[in-house]
PDB file of C-alpha atoms in Angstrom:
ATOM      1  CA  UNK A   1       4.779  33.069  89.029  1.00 77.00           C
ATOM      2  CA  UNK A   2       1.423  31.433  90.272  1.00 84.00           C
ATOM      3  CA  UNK A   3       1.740  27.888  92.148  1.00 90.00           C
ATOM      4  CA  UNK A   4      -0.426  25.434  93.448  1.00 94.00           C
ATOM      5  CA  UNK A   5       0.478  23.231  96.551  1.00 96.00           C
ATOM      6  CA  UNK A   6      -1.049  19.526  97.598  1.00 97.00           C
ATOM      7  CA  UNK A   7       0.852  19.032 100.549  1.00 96.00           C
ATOM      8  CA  UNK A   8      -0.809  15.424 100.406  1.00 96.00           C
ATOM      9  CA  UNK A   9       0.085  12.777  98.536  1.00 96.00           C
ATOM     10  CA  UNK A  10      -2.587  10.147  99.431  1.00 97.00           C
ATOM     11  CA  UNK A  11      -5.969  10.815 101.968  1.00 98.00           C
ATOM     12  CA  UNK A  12      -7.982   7.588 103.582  1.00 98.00           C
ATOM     13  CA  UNK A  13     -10.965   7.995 104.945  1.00 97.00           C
ATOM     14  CA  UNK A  14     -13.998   5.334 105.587  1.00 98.00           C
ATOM     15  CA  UNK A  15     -17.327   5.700 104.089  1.00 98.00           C
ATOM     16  CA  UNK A  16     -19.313   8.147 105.596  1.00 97.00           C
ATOM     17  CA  UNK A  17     -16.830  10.135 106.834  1.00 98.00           C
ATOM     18  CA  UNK A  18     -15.946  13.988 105.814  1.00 97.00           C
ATOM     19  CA  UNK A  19     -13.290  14.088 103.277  1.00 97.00           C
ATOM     20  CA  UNK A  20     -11.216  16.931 103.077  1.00 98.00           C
ATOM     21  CA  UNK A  21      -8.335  17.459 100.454  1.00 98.00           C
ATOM     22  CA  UNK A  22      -6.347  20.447 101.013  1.00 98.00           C
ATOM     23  CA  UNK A  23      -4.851  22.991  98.529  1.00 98.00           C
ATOM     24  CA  UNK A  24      -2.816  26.186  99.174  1.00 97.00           C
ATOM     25  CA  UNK A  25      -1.694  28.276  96.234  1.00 95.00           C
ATOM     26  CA  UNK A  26       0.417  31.299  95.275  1.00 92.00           C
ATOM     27  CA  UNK A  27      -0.196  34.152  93.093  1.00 87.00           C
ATOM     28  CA  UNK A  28       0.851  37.340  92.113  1.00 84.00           C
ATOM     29  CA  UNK A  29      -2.934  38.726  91.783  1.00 83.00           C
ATOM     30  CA  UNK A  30      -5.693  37.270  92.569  1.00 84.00           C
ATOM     31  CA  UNK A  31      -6.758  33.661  91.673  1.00 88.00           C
ATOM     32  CA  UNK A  32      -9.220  32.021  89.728  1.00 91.00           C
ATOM     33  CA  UNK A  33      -9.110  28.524  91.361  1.00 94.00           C
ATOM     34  CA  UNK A  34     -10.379  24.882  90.250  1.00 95.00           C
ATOM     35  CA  UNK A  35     -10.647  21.767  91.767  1.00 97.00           C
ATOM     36  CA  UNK A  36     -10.434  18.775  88.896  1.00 96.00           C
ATOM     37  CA  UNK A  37     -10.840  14.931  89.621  1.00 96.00           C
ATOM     38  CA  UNK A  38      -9.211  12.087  87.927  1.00 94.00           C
ATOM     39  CA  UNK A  39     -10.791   8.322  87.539  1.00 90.00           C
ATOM     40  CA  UNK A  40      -8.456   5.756  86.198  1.00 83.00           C
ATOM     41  CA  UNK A  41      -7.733   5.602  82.573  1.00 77.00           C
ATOM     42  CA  UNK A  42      -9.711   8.693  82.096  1.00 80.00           C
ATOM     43  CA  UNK A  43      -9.661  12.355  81.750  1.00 84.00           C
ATOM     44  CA  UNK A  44     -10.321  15.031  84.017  1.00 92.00           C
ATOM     45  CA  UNK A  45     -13.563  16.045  85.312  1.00 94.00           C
ATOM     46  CA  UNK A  46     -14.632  19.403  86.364  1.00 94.00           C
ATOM     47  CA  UNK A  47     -15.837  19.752  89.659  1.00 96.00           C
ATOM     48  CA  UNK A  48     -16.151  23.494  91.296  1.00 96.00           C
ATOM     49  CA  UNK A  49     -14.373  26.332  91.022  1.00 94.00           C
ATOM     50  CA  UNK A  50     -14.128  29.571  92.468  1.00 94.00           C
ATOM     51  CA  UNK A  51     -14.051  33.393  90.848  1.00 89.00           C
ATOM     52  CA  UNK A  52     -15.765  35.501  92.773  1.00 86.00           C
ATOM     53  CA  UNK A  53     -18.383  36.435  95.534  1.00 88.00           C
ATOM     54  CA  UNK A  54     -19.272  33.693  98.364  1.00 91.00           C
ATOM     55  CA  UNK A  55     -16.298  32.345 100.088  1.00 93.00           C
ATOM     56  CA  UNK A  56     -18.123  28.990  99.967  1.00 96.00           C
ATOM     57  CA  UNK A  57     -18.443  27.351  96.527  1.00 96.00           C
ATOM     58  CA  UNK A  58     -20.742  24.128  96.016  1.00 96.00           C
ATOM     59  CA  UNK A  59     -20.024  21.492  92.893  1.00 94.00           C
ATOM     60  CA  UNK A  60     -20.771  18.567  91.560  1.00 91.00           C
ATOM     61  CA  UNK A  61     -21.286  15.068  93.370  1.00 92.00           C
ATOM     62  CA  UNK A  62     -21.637  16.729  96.590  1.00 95.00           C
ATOM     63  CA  UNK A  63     -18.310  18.774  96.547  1.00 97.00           C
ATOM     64  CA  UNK A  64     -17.774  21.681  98.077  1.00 97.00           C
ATOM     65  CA  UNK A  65     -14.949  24.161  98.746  1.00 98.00           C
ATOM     66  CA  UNK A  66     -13.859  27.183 100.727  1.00 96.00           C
ATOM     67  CA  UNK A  67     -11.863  30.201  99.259  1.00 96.00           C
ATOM     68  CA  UNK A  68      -9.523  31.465 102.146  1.00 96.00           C
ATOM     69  CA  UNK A  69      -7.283  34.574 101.063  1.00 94.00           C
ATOM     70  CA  UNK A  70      -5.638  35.007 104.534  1.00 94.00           C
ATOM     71  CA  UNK A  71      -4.208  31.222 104.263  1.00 96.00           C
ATOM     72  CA  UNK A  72      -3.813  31.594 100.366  1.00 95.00           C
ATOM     73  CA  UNK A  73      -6.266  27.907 100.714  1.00 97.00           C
ATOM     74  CA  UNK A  74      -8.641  26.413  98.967  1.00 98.00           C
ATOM     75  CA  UNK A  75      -9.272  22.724 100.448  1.00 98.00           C
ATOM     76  CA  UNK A  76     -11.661  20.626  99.255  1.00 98.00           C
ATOM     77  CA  UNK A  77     -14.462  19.060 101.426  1.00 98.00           C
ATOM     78  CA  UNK A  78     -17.615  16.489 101.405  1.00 98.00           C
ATOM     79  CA  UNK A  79     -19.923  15.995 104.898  1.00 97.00           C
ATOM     80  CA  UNK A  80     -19.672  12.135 104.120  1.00 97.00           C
ATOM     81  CA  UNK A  81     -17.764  10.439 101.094  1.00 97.00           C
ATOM     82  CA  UNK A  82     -18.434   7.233  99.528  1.00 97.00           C
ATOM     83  CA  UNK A  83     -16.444   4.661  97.979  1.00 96.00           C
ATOM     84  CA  UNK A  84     -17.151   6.103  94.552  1.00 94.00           C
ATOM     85  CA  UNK A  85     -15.363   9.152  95.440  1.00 96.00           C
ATOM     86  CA  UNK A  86     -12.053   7.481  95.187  1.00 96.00           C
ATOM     87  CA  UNK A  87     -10.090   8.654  92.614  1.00 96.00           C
ATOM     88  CA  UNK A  88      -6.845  11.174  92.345  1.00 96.00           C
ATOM     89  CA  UNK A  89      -7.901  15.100  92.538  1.00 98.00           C
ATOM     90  CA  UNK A  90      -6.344  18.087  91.699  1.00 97.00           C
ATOM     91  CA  UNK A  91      -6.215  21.523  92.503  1.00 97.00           C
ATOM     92  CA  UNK A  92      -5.821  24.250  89.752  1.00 95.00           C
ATOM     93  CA  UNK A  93      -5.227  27.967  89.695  1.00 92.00           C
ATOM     94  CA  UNK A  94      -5.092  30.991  87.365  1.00 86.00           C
ATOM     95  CA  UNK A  95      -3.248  34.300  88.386  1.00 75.00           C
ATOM     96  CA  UNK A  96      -5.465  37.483  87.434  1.00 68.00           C
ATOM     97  CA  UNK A  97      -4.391  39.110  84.858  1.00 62.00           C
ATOM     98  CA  UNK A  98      -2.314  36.295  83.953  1.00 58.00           C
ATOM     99  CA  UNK A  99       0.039  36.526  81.342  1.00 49.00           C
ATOM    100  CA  UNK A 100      -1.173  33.257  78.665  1.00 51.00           C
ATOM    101  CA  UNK A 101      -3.867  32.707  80.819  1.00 63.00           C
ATOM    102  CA  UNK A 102      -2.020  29.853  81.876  1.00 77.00           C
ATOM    103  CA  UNK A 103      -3.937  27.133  84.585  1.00 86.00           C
ATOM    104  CA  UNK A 104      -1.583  25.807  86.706  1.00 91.00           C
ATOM    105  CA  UNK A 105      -2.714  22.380  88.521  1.00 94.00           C
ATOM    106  CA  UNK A 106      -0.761  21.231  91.794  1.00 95.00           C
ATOM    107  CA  UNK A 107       0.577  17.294  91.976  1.00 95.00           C
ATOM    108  CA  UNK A 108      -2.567  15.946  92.890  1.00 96.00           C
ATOM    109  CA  UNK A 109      -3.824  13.806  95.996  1.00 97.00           C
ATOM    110  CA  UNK A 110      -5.105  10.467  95.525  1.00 97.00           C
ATOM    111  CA  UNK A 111      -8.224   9.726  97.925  1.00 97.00           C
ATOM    112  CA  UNK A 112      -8.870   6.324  98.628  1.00 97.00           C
ATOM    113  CA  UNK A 113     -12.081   5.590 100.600  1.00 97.00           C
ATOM    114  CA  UNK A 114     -12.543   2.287 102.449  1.00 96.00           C
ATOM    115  CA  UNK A 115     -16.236   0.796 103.168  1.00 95.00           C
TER     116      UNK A 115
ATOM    117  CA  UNK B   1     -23.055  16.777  74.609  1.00 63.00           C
ATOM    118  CA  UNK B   2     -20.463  14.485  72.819  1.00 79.00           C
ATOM    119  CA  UNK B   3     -17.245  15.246  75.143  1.00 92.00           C
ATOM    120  CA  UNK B   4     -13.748  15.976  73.915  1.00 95.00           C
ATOM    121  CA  UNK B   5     -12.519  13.059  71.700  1.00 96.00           C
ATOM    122  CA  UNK B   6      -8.911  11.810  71.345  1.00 97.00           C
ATOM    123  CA  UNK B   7      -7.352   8.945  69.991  1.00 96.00           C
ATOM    124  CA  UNK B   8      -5.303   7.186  69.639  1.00 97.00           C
ATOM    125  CA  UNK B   9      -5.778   6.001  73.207  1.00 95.00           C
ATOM    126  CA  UNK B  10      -2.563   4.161  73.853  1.00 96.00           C
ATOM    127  CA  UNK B  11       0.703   4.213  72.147  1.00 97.00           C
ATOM    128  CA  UNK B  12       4.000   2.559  72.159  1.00 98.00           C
ATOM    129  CA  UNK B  13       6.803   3.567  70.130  1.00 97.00           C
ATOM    130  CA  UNK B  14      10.495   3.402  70.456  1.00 97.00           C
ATOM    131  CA  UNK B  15      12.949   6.526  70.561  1.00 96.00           C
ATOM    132  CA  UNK B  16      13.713   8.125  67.944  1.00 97.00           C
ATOM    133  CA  UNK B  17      10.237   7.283  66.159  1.00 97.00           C
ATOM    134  CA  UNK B  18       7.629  10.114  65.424  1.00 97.00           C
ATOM    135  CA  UNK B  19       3.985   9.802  66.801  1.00 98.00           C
ATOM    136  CA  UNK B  20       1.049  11.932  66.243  1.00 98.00           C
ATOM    137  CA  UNK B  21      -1.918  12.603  68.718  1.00 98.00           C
ATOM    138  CA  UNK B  22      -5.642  13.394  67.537  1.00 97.00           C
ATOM    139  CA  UNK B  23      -8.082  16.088  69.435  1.00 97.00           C
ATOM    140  CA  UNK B  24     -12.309  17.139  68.534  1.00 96.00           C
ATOM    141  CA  UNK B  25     -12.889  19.566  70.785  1.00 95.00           C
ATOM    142  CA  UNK B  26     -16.410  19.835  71.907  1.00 94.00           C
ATOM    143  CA  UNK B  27     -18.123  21.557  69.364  1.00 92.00           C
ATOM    144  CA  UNK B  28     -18.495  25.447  69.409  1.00 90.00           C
ATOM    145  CA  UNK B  29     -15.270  25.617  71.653  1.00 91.00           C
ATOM    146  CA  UNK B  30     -12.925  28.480  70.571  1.00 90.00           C
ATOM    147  CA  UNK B  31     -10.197  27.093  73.053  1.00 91.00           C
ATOM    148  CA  UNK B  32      -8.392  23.783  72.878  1.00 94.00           C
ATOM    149  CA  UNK B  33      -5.643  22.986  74.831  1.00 94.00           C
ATOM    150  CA  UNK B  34      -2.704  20.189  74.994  1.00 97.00           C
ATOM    151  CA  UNK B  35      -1.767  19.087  78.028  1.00 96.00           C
ATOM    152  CA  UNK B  36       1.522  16.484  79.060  1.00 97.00           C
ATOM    153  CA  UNK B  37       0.643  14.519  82.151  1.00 95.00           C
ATOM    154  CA  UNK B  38       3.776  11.987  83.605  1.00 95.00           C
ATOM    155  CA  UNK B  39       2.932  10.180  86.193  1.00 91.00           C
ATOM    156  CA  UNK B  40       2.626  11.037  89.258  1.00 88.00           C
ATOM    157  CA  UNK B  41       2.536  15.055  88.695  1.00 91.00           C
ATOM    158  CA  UNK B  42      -0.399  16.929  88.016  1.00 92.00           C
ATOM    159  CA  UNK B  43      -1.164  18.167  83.788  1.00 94.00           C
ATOM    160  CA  UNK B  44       1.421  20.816  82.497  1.00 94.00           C
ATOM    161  CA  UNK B  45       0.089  22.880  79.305  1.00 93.00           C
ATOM    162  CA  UNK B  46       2.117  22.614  76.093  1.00 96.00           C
ATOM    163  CA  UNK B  47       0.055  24.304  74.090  1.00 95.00           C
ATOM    164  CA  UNK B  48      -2.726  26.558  73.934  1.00 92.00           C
ATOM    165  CA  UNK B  49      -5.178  27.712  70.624  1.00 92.00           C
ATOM    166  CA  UNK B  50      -7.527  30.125  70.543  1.00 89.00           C
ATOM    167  CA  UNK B  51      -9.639  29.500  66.921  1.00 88.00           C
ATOM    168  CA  UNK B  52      -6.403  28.730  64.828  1.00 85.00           C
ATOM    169  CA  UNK B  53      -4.270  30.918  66.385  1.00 90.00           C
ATOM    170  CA  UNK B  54      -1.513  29.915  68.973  1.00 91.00           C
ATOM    171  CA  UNK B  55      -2.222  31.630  72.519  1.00 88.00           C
ATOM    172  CA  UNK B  56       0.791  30.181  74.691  1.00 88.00           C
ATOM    173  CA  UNK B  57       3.229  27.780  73.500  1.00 92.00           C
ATOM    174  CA  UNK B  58       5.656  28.950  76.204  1.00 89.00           C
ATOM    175  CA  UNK B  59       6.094  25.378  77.139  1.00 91.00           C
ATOM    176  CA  UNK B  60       6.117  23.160  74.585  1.00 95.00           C
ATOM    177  CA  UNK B  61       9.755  22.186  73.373  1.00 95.00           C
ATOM    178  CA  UNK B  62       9.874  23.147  69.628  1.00 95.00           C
ATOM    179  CA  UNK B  63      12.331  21.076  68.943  1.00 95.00           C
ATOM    180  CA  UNK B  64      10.729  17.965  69.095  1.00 97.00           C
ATOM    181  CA  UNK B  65       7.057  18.732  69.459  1.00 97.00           C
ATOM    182  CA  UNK B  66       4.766  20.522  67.153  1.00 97.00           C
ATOM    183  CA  UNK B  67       1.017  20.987  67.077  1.00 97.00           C
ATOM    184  CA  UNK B  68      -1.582  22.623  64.827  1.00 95.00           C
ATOM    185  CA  UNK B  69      -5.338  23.372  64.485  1.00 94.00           C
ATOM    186  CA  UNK B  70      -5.525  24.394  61.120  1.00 82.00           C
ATOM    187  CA  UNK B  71      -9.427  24.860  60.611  1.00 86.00           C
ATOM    188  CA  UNK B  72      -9.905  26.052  64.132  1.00 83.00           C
ATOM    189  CA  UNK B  73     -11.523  23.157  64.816  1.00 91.00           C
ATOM    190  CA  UNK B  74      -9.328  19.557  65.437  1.00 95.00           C
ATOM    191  CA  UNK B  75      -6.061  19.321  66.317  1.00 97.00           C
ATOM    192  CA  UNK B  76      -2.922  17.373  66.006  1.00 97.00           C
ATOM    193  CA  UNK B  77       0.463  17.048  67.991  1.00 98.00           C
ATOM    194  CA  UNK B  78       3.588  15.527  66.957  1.00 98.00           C
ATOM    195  CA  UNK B  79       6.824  14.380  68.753  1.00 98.00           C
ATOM    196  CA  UNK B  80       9.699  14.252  66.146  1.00 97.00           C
ATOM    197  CA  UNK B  81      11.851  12.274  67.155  1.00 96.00           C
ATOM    198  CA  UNK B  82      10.540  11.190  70.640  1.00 97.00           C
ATOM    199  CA  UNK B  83      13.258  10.528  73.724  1.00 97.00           C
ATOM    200  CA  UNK B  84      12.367   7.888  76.785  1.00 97.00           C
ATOM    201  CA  UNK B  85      10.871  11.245  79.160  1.00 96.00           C
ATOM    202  CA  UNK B  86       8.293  11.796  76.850  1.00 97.00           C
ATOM    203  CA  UNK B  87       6.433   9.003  77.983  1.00 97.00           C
ATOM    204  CA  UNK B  88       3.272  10.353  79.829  1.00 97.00           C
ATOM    205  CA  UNK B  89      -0.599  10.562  79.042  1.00 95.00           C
ATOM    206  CA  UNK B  90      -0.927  13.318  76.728  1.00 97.00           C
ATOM    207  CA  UNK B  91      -4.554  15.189  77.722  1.00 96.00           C
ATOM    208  CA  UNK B  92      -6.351  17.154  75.346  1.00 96.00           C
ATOM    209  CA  UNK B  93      -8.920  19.812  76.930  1.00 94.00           C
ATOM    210  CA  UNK B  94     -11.313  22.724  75.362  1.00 93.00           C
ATOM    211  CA  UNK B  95     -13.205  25.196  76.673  1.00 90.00           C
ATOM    212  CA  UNK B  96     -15.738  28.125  75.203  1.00 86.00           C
ATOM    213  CA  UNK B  97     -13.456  30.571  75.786  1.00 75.00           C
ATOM    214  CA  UNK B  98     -10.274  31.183  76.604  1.00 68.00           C
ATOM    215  CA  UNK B  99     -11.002  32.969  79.632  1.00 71.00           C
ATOM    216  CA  UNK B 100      -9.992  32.796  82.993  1.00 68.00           C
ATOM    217  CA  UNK B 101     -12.846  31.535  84.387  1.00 76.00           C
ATOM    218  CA  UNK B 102     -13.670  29.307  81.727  1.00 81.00           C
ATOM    219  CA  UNK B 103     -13.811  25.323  82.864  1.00 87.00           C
ATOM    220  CA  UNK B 104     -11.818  22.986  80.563  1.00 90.00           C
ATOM    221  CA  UNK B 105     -13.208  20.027  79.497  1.00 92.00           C
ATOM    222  CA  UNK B 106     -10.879  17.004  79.306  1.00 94.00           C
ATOM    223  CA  UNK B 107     -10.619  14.142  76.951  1.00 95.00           C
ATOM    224  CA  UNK B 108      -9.275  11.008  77.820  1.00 94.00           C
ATOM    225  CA  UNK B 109      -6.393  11.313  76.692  1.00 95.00           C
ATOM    226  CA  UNK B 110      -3.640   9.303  75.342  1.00 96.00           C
ATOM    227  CA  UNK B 111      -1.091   7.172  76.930  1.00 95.00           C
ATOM    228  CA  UNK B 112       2.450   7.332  75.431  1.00 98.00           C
ATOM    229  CA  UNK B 113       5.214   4.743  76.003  1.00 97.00           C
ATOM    230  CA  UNK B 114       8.869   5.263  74.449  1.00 97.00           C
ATOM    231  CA  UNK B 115      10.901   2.500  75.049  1.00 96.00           C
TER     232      UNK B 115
END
């Protein structure tokens, strides 16, 4: 069965700082991972995601993430967050072939970001 | 782009009662999904359509909860009769296909409360 792991529940950081929101996973295959984020009272938004090729994937708002099969990872990094950026984020796989195609999204981490 | 609609967006019933849920997908997407969200954890699928057709309901407790896209278009899900751990936001996502590296795009889902 695939699995997705946030070890953190909460990351603060000050403005201008890297940001870095780690996510470890398990699957049977290989993955198809996503990173999602969360603003209050509304839905979730897209933000990278990684199938194939480059070990490096870039997104939106200045996202960006590394695929790392030897530490089953996937962490989620920006060179300098802003205040904006706070929000709760989560980390979402798919096990290939899966059976139902079923994403599976970890417990989230909330980032807060002080000025 | 109009994004994923839902509504209602908040909802407070007592046990026992019955409540229905809305989805429009974003238009031209074959895949819509229903998702429960309680607080605190990260999305868990109930449901998954592909067109009018039922992909994976694998998790959705059919007992209680039913859901249907009858014109492979919008969609509905019920809770008959709903119990106090239903509360949670209920999510409603669609993507152009229902493959694995597909993005889902999220609505804004709706907040339950059984009291």
């Amino acid at each position: 069965a695939q699995s997705v792991a946030q070890p953190e529940d909460q990351v603060n950081v000050a403005e201008g700082n890297p940001l870095t929101v780690k996510c470890t996973y398990s699957v049977s295959g290989n993955p198809y991972l996503f990173w999602y984020v969360q603003y209050p009272n509304r839905g979730l938004q897209f933000l990278l995601k990684y199938i194939t090729g480059d070990n490096l994937v870039k997104g939106s708002y200045g996202f960006e993430a590394e695929f790392n099969k030897s530490q089953t990872s996937f962490h989620l990094k920006k060179p300098s967050a802003l205040v904006s950026d706070s929000a709760l984020y989560f980390c979402a796989v798919r096990d290939i072939p899966a059976a139902g195609n079923k994403l599976t999204f970890g417990g989230g981490t909330r980032v807060l970001v002080k000025p | 782009e109009a994004g994923v609609a839902q509504s209602p967006r908040y909802k407070i019933i007592e046990k026992r009662q019955s409540v229905a849920f809305w989805c429009n997908p974003i238009s031209g997407h074959a895949t819509l999904y229903w998702y429960q969200q309680i607080l605190g954890q990260g999305p868990k699928l109930l449901i998954q359509f592909q067109n009018n057709g039922v992909v994976d309901d694998s998790q959705l407790p059919k007992d209680r909860f039913s859901a249907e896209r009858l014109k492979g278009v919008d969609s509905t899900l019920k809770i008959q009769p709903a119990k106090l751990e239903d509360s949670a936001v209920y999510l409603c996502a669609s993507s152009l296909r229902g493959d694995s590296y597909n993005e889902q795009f999220f609505g804004p889902g709706t907040r339950l409360t059984v009291l």
